[in-house]
Coordinates of N, CA and C in Angstrom, one line a residue:
M17 N 0.8 -1.2 0.0 CA 0.0 0.0 0.0 C 0.9 1.2 0.0
D18 N 0.4 2.3 -0.6 CA 1.1 3.5 -0.7 C 0.9 4.4 0.5
H19 N 1.6 4.2 1.5 CA 1.4 5.0 2.8 C 1.5 6.5 2.6
K20 N 2.5 6.9 1.8 CA 2.7 8.3 1.6 C 1.5 9.0 0.9
K21 N 1.0 8.3 -0.1 CA -0.2 8.8 -0.8 C -1.4 9.0 0.1
Y22 N -1.6 8.0 1.0 CA -2.7 8.1 1.9 C -2.5 9.1 3.0
I23 N -1.3 9.2 3.5 CA -1.0 10.2 4.5 C -1.1 11.6 3.9
K24 N -0.7 11.8 2.7 CA -0.8 13.1 2.0 C -2.3 13.4 1.9
R25 N -3.1 12.5 1.6 CA -4.6 12.8 1.6 C -5.1 13.2 3.0
C26 N -4.6 12.5 4.0 CA -5.0 12.9 5.4 C -4.6 14.3 5.7
I27 N -3.5 14.7 5.3 CA -3.0 16.1 5.5 C -3.9 17.0 4.7
E28 N -4.3 16.7 3.5 CA -5.2 17.5 2.7 C -6.6 17.6 3.5
L29 N -7.0 16.5 4.0 CA -8.3 16.5 4.8 C -8.2 17.4 6.0
S30 N -7.0 17.3 6.7 CA -6.8 18.1 7.9 C -6.9 19.6 7.6
L31 N -6.4 20.0 6.4 CA -6.5 21.4 6.0 C -8.0 21.8 5.7
K32 N -8.8 20.8 5.2 CA -10.2 21.1 5.0 C -10.9 21.3 6.3
A33 N -10.5 20.5 7.3 CA -11.1 20.6 8.6 C -10.8 22.0 9.2
L34 N -9.6 22.4 9.0 CA -9.1 23.7 9.5 C -9.9 24.9 8.8
E35 N -10.0 24.7 7.5 CA -10.8 25.7 6.7 C -12.2 25.9 7.2
R36 N -12.8 24.8 7.6 CA -14.2 24.9 8.1 C -14.3 25.3 9.6
G37 N -13.2 25.6 10.2 CA -13.2 26.0 11.6 C -13.0 25.0 12.6
D38 N -12.6 23.8 12.2 CA -12.5 22.7 13.1 C -11.0 22.4 13.4
N39 N -10.7 21.5 14.3 CA -9.3 21.1 14.5 C -8.8 20.3 13.3
P40 N -7.5 20.5 13.1 CA -6.9 20.0 11.8 C -6.6 18.5 11.8
F41 N -7.6 17.7 11.7 CA -7.4 16.2 11.6 C -8.1 15.6 10.5
G42 N -7.4 14.7 9.8 CA -8.0 14.0 8.7 C -7.7 12.5 8.8
A43 N -8.6 11.7 8.4 CA -8.3 10.2 8.4 C -9.0 9.5 7.2
L44 N -8.5 8.3 6.9 CA -9.1 7.5 5.9 C -8.8 6.0 6.2
I45 N -9.7 5.2 5.7 CA -9.5 3.7 5.8 C -9.4 3.1 4.5
A46 N -8.4 2.3 4.3 CA -8.2 1.7 3.0 C -7.8 0.2 3.1
D47 N -7.9 -0.5 2.0 CA -7.4 -1.9 1.9 C -6.6 -1.9 0.6
E48 N -6.2 -3.1 0.2 CA -5.4 -3.2 -1.1 C -6.2 -2.7 -2.3
S49 N -7.5 -2.7 -2.3 CA -8.2 -2.2 -3.4 C -8.4 -0.7 -3.5
G50 N -8.1 0.0 -2.4 CA -8.2 1.5 -2.4 C -8.9 2.0 -1.1
V51 N -9.3 3.2 -1.2 CA -9.9 3.9 -0.1 C -11.4 3.5 0.1
L52 N -11.8 3.1 1.3 CA -13.1 2.8 1.7 C -13.9 4.1 2.1
V53 N -13.3 4.8 3.0 CA -13.9 6.1 3.5 C -12.8 7.1 3.9
E54 N -13.2 8.3 3.9 CA -12.3 9.3 4.5 C -13.1 10.3 5.3
S55 N -12.5 11.0 6.2 CA -13.2 11.9 7.1 C -12.3 13.0 7.6
I56 N -13.0 14.1 8.0 CA -12.3 15.2 8.7 C -13.0 15.3 10.1
N57 N -12.3 16.1 11.0 CA -12.8 16.3 12.3 C -14.2 17.0 12.3
G58 N -15.1 16.6 13.2 CA -16.4 17.2 13.2 C -16.8 17.6 14.6
I59 N -15.8 18.0 15.4 CA -16.1 18.4 16.8 C -16.9 19.7 16.8
K60 N -16.7 20.6 15.8 CA -17.4 21.8 15.9 C -18.9 21.6 15.8
E61 N -19.3 20.4 15.5 CA -20.8 20.0 15.4 C -21.3 19.7 16.8
N62 N -20.6 20.1 17.9 CA -21.0 19.9 19.3 C -21.0 18.4 19.7
D63 N -20.1 17.6 19.2 CA -20.0 16.2 19.6 C -18.5 16.0 19.7
V64 N -18.0 15.9 20.9 CA -16.6 15.7 21.2 C -16.1 14.4 20.7
T65 N -17.0 13.4 20.4 CA -16.5 12.1 19.8 C -16.3 12.2 18.3
N66 N -16.6 13.3 17.7 CA -16.4 13.4 16.2 C -15.0 13.6 15.8
H67 N -14.1 12.8 16.3 CA -12.7 12.8 15.8 C -12.7 12.3 14.4
A68 N -11.8 12.7 13.5 CA -11.8 12.3 12.1 C -11.7 10.7 12.1
E69 N -10.9 10.1 12.9 CA -10.8 8.6 12.9 C -12.1 8.0 13.3
I70 N -12.7 8.5 14.3 CA -14.0 7.9 14.7 C -15.1 8.0 13.7
M71 N -15.1 9.2 13.1 CA -16.1 9.4 12.0 C -15.9 8.5 10.8
A72 N -14.6 8.2 10.5 CA -14.3 7.3 9.4 C -14.6 5.9 9.8
M73 N -14.4 5.5 11.1 CA -14.7 4.1 11.5 C -16.2 3.9 11.5
R74 N -17.0 4.9 12.0 CA -18.4 4.8 12.0 C -19.0 4.6 10.6
E75 N -18.5 5.4 9.6 CA -18.9 5.3 8.2 C -18.5 3.9 7.6
A76 N -17.3 3.4 7.9 CA -16.9 2.1 7.4 C -17.8 1.0 8.0
Q77 N -18.1 1.1 9.2 CA -19.0 0.1 9.8 C -20.4 0.1 9.1
K78 N -20.9 1.3 8.8 CA -22.2 1.4 8.1 C -22.1 0.7 6.7
I79 N -21.0 1.0 6.0 CA -20.8 0.4 4.7 C -20.6 -1.1 4.7
K80 N -19.7 -1.6 5.6 CA -19.3 -3.0 5.6 C -20.2 -3.8 6.5
K81 N -20.9 -3.2 7.4 CA -21.8 -3.9 8.4 C -21.0 -5.0 9.1
T82 N -19.8 -4.6 9.7 CA -19.0 -5.5 10.4 C -18.2 -4.8 11.4
D83 N -17.6 -5.5 12.4 CA -16.7 -5.0 13.3 C -15.3 -5.6 13.2
D84 N -15.1 -6.2 12.0 CA -13.8 -6.8 11.7 C -13.2 -6.2 10.5
F85 N -12.2 -5.3 10.8 CA -11.5 -4.6 9.8 C -10.0 -5.1 9.7
S86 N -9.9 -6.4 9.9 CA -8.5 -7.0 10.0 C -7.8 -7.0 8.6
N87 N -8.5 -6.6 7.5 CA -7.8 -6.5 6.2 C -7.6 -5.0 5.9
Y88 N -7.9 -4.1 6.8 CA -7.8 -2.7 6.5 C -6.8 -2.0 7.3
T89 N -6.3 -0.8 6.8 CA -5.4 0.1 7.4 C -6.1 1.4 7.6
I90 N -5.9 2.0 8.8 CA -6.5 3.3 9.1 C -5.3 4.3 9.1
Y91 N -5.5 5.4 8.4 CA -4.5 6.4 8.3 C -5.0 7.7 9.0
S92 N -4.0 8.5 9.5 CA -4.3 9.8 10.1 C -3.1 10.6 10.0
N93 N -3.3 11.9 9.9 CA -2.2 12.9 9.9 C -1.6 13.0 11.3
C94 N -2.2 12.5 12.3 CA -1.7 12.6 13.7 C -2.0 11.3 14.4
E95 N -1.2 10.9 15.4 CA -1.4 9.7 16.2 C -2.8 9.7 16.8
P96 N -3.4 8.6 16.8 CA -4.8 8.5 17.4 C -4.7 8.7 18.9
C97 N -5.8 9.4 19.4 CA -5.9 9.6 20.9 C -6.4 8.2 21.5
P98 N -6.4 8.2 22.8 CA -6.8 6.9 23.5 C -8.2 6.5 23.1
M99 N -9.2 7.4 22.9 CA -10.5 7.0 22.5 C -10.5 6.3 21.1
C100 N -9.8 6.9 20.2 CA -9.7 6.4 18.9 C -9.0 5.1 18.9
A101 N -7.9 5.0 19.7 CA -7.1 3.8 19.7 C -7.9 2.6 20.2
F102 N -8.7 2.8 21.2 CA -9.6 1.7 21.7 C -10.5 1.2 20.6
M103 N -11.1 2.1 19.9 CA -12.0 1.7 18.8 C -11.2 1.0 17.7
M104 N -10.0 1.4 17.4 CA -9.2 0.7 16.4 C -8.9 -0.7 16.8
R105 N -8.6 -0.9 18.1 CA -8.3 -2.3 18.6 C -9.6 -3.1 18.6
E106 N -10.7 -2.5 18.9 CA -12.0 -3.2 18.9 C -12.4 -3.6 17.5
L107 N -12.1 -2.7 16.6 CA -12.5 -3.0 15.2 C -11.4 -3.8 14.4
K108 N -10.4 -4.2 15.2 CA -9.4 -5.2 14.7 C -8.6 -4.8 13.5
F109 N -8.2 -3.5 13.4 CA -7.5 -3.1 12.2 C -6.2 -3.8 12.1
K110 N -5.8 -4.1 10.9 CA -4.5 -4.7 10.6 C -3.3 -3.8 10.8
R111 N -3.6 -2.5 10.5 CA -2.4 -1.5 10.5 C -3.0 -0.2 10.9
V112 N -2.2 0.6 11.6 CA -2.4 2.0 11.9 C -1.2 2.8 11.5
V113 N -1.5 3.8 10.6 CA -0.4 4.6 10.0 C -0.7 6.0 10.3
F114 N 0.3 6.7 10.9 CA 0.1 8.2 11.1 C 1.4 8.9 10.9
S115 N 1.3 10.2 10.8 CA 2.4 11.0 10.5 C 3.2 11.4 11.7
I116 N 2.6 12.2 12.6 CA 3.3 12.7 13.8 C 2.6 12.3 15.0
K117 N 3.3 12.2 16.1 CA 2.8 11.7 17.4 C 2.2 12.9 18.2
S118 N 1.3 12.6 19.0 CA 0.7 13.5 19.9 C 1.4 13.5 21.3
P119 N 2.1 14.5 21.7 CA 2.9 14.5 22.9 C 2.0 14.4 24.2
H120 N 0.7 14.7 24.1 CA -0.1 14.8 25.3 C -1.2 13.8 25.3
M121 N -1.7 13.4 24.1 CA -2.9 12.5 24.1 C -2.7 11.2 23.3
G122 N -1.5 10.8 23.1 CA -1.3 9.7 22.2 C -1.7 8.4 22.7
G123 N -2.5 7.7 21.9 CA -3.0 6.3 22.2 C -1.9 5.3 21.9
Y124 N -0.7 5.7 21.6 CA 0.4 4.9 21.3 C 1.6 5.3 22.1
S125 N 1.9 6.6 22.0 CA 3.2 7.1 22.6 C 3.0 7.4 24.1
K126 N 1.8 7.9 24.5 CA 1.6 8.2 25.9 C 1.0 7.1 26.7
W127 N -0.2 6.6 26.1 CA -0.9 5.4 26.7 C -0.9 4.4 25.6
N128 N -0.1 3.4 25.7 CA 0.1 2.5 24.6 C -1.0 1.5 24.4
I129 N -2.2 2.0 24.1 CA -3.4 1.2 23.9 C -3.2 0.4 22.6
L130 N -2.6 0.9 21.6 CA -2.5 0.2 20.3 C -1.6 -1.1 20.4
E131 N -0.7 -1.1 21.4 CA 0.1 -2.4 21.6 C -0.2 -3.1 22.9
D132 N -1.1 -2.7 23.7 CA -1.4 -3.2 25.0 C -1.8 -4.7 24.9
L133 N -1.0 -5.6 25.3 CA -1.3 -7.0 25.2 C -2.3 -7.5 26.2
D134 N -2.5 -6.7 27.3 CA -3.5 -7.1 28.3 C -4.9 -7.0 27.7
L135 N -5.1 -6.3 26.6 CA -6.4 -6.3 26.0 C -6.8 -7.6 25.4
L136 N -5.8 -8.4 25.1 CA -6.1 -9.8 24.6 C -6.8 -10.6 25.6
N137 N -6.8 -10.2 26.9 CA -7.6 -10.9 27.9 C -9.1 -10.8 27.6
F138 N -9.5 -9.9 26.7 CA -10.9 -9.6 26.4 C -11.2 -10.0 25.0
E139 N -10.5 -11.0 24.4 CA -10.8 -11.5 23.1 C -12.2 -12.2 23.2
P140 N -13.0 -12.1 22.2 CA -12.8 -11.6 20.9 C -13.1 -10.1 20.7
V141 N -13.4 -9.4 21.8 CA -13.8 -8.0 21.7 C -12.6 -7.2 21.2
F142 N -11.4 -7.3 21.7 CA -10.2 -6.6 21.3 C -9.3 -7.6 20.5
S143 N -8.7 -7.0 19.5 CA -7.8 -7.8 18.6 C -6.4 -7.7 19.1
A144 N -5.6 -8.5 18.4 CA -4.1 -8.4 18.6 C -3.7 -7.0 18.2
P145 N -2.6 -6.6 18.7 CA -2.1 -5.2 18.3 C -1.9 -5.1 16.8
P146 N -2.3 -4.0 16.2 CA -2.1 -3.8 14.8 C -0.6 -3.4 14.6
E147 N -0.2 -3.5 13.3 CA 1.1 -3.0 12.9 C 1.0 -1.5 13.0
I148 N 2.1 -0.8 13.6 CA 2.1 0.6 13.7 C 3.2 1.2 12.8
I149 N 2.8 2.1 12.0 CA 3.8 2.8 11.1 C 3.6 4.3 11.4
S150 N 4.7 5.0 11.7 CA 4.6 6.5 12.0 C 5.7 7.2 11.3
G151 N 5.6 8.5 11.3 CA 6.7 9.3 10.8 C 6.6 9.6 9.3
I152 N 5.5 9.4 8.6 CA 5.4 9.6 7.2 C 4.9 11.0 7.0
L153 N 5.7 11.8 6.2 CA 5.4 13.2 5.8 C 5.3 14.0 7.0
E154 N 6.2 13.9 8.0 CA 6.1 14.6 9.2 C 6.1 16.1 9.0
K155 N 7.0 16.6 8.2 CA 7.1 18.1 8.0 C 5.9 18.7 7.4
E156 N 5.2 18.0 6.5 CA 4.0 18.4 5.9 C 2.9 18.5 6.9
A157 N 2.8 17.4 7.7 CA 1.8 17.4 8.8 C 2.0 18.4 9.8
Q158 N 3.2 18.6 10.2 CA 3.6 19.6 11.2 C 3.2 21.0 10.8
A159 N 3.4 21.3 9.5 CA 3.1 22.6 9.0 C 1.6 23.0 9.2
V160 N 0.7 22.0 9.1 CA -0.7 22.2 9.3 C -0.9 22.6 10.8
F161 N -0.3 21.9 11.7 CA -0.5 22.2 13.1 C 0.1 23.6 13.5
K162 N 1.1 24.0 12.8 CA 1.7 25.3 13.1 C 0.8 26.4 12.7
K163 N -0.1 26.2 11.8 CA -1.1 27.2 11.4 C -2.0 27.5 12.6
V164 N -2.2 26.6 13.5 CA -3.1 26.9 14.7 C -2.2 27.1 15.9
G165 N -0.9 27.1 15.8 CA 0.0 27.4 16.9 C 0.3 26.1 17.7
W166 N 0.0 24.9 17.2 CA 0.3 23.7 17.9 C 1.6 23.2 17.5
T167 N 2.3 22.6 18.5 CA 3.6 21.9 18.2 C 3.4 20.4 18.5
M168 N 3.5 19.6 17.5 CA 3.4 18.1 17.7 C 4.8 17.6 17.6
Q169 N 5.0 16.3 18.0 CA 6.3 15.7 17.9 C 6.4 14.9 16.7
E170 N 7.6 14.7 16.3 CA 7.9 13.8 15.1 C 7.6 12.4 15.5
G171 N 7.3 11.6 14.4 CA 7.0 10.1 14.6 C 8.1 9.4 15.3
M172 N 7.9 8.1 15.4 CA 8.8 7.3 16.2 C 9.6 6.3 15.4
N173 N 9.5 6.3 14.1 CA 10.2 5.3 13.2 C 11.5 5.9 12.8

């Protein structure tokens, strides 16, 4: 899969979110055949759960009518927060790819939900840890956050 292409699209989506007055986050879900869904942050709609990743996962579930995305990769311009990370584990994603890590709310770098093996005690609800790929197009993603005065950290690869 072309991780750079998909992260570039997430960065473009994050700019769209910013243009509409929301936080600069974009996400998409894809498999080998291409993009299934893409989303931007929707928190300005007065729903704090409307993170770009969650909105993409909700739409993917509606389309596929499943909670098993073990053949899919979820992409985001920024590391998923703990809330998003739990959903990714529950939906059994094969891979999570993001550009830059979140120094304060990371579901991987601060609270390692994405790799937490204790969640396997709750199979089949939670899946095995997904493959994690970070650090793709960091400078481009960082430039979007700088527009709102945020400083994020570079990826971990």
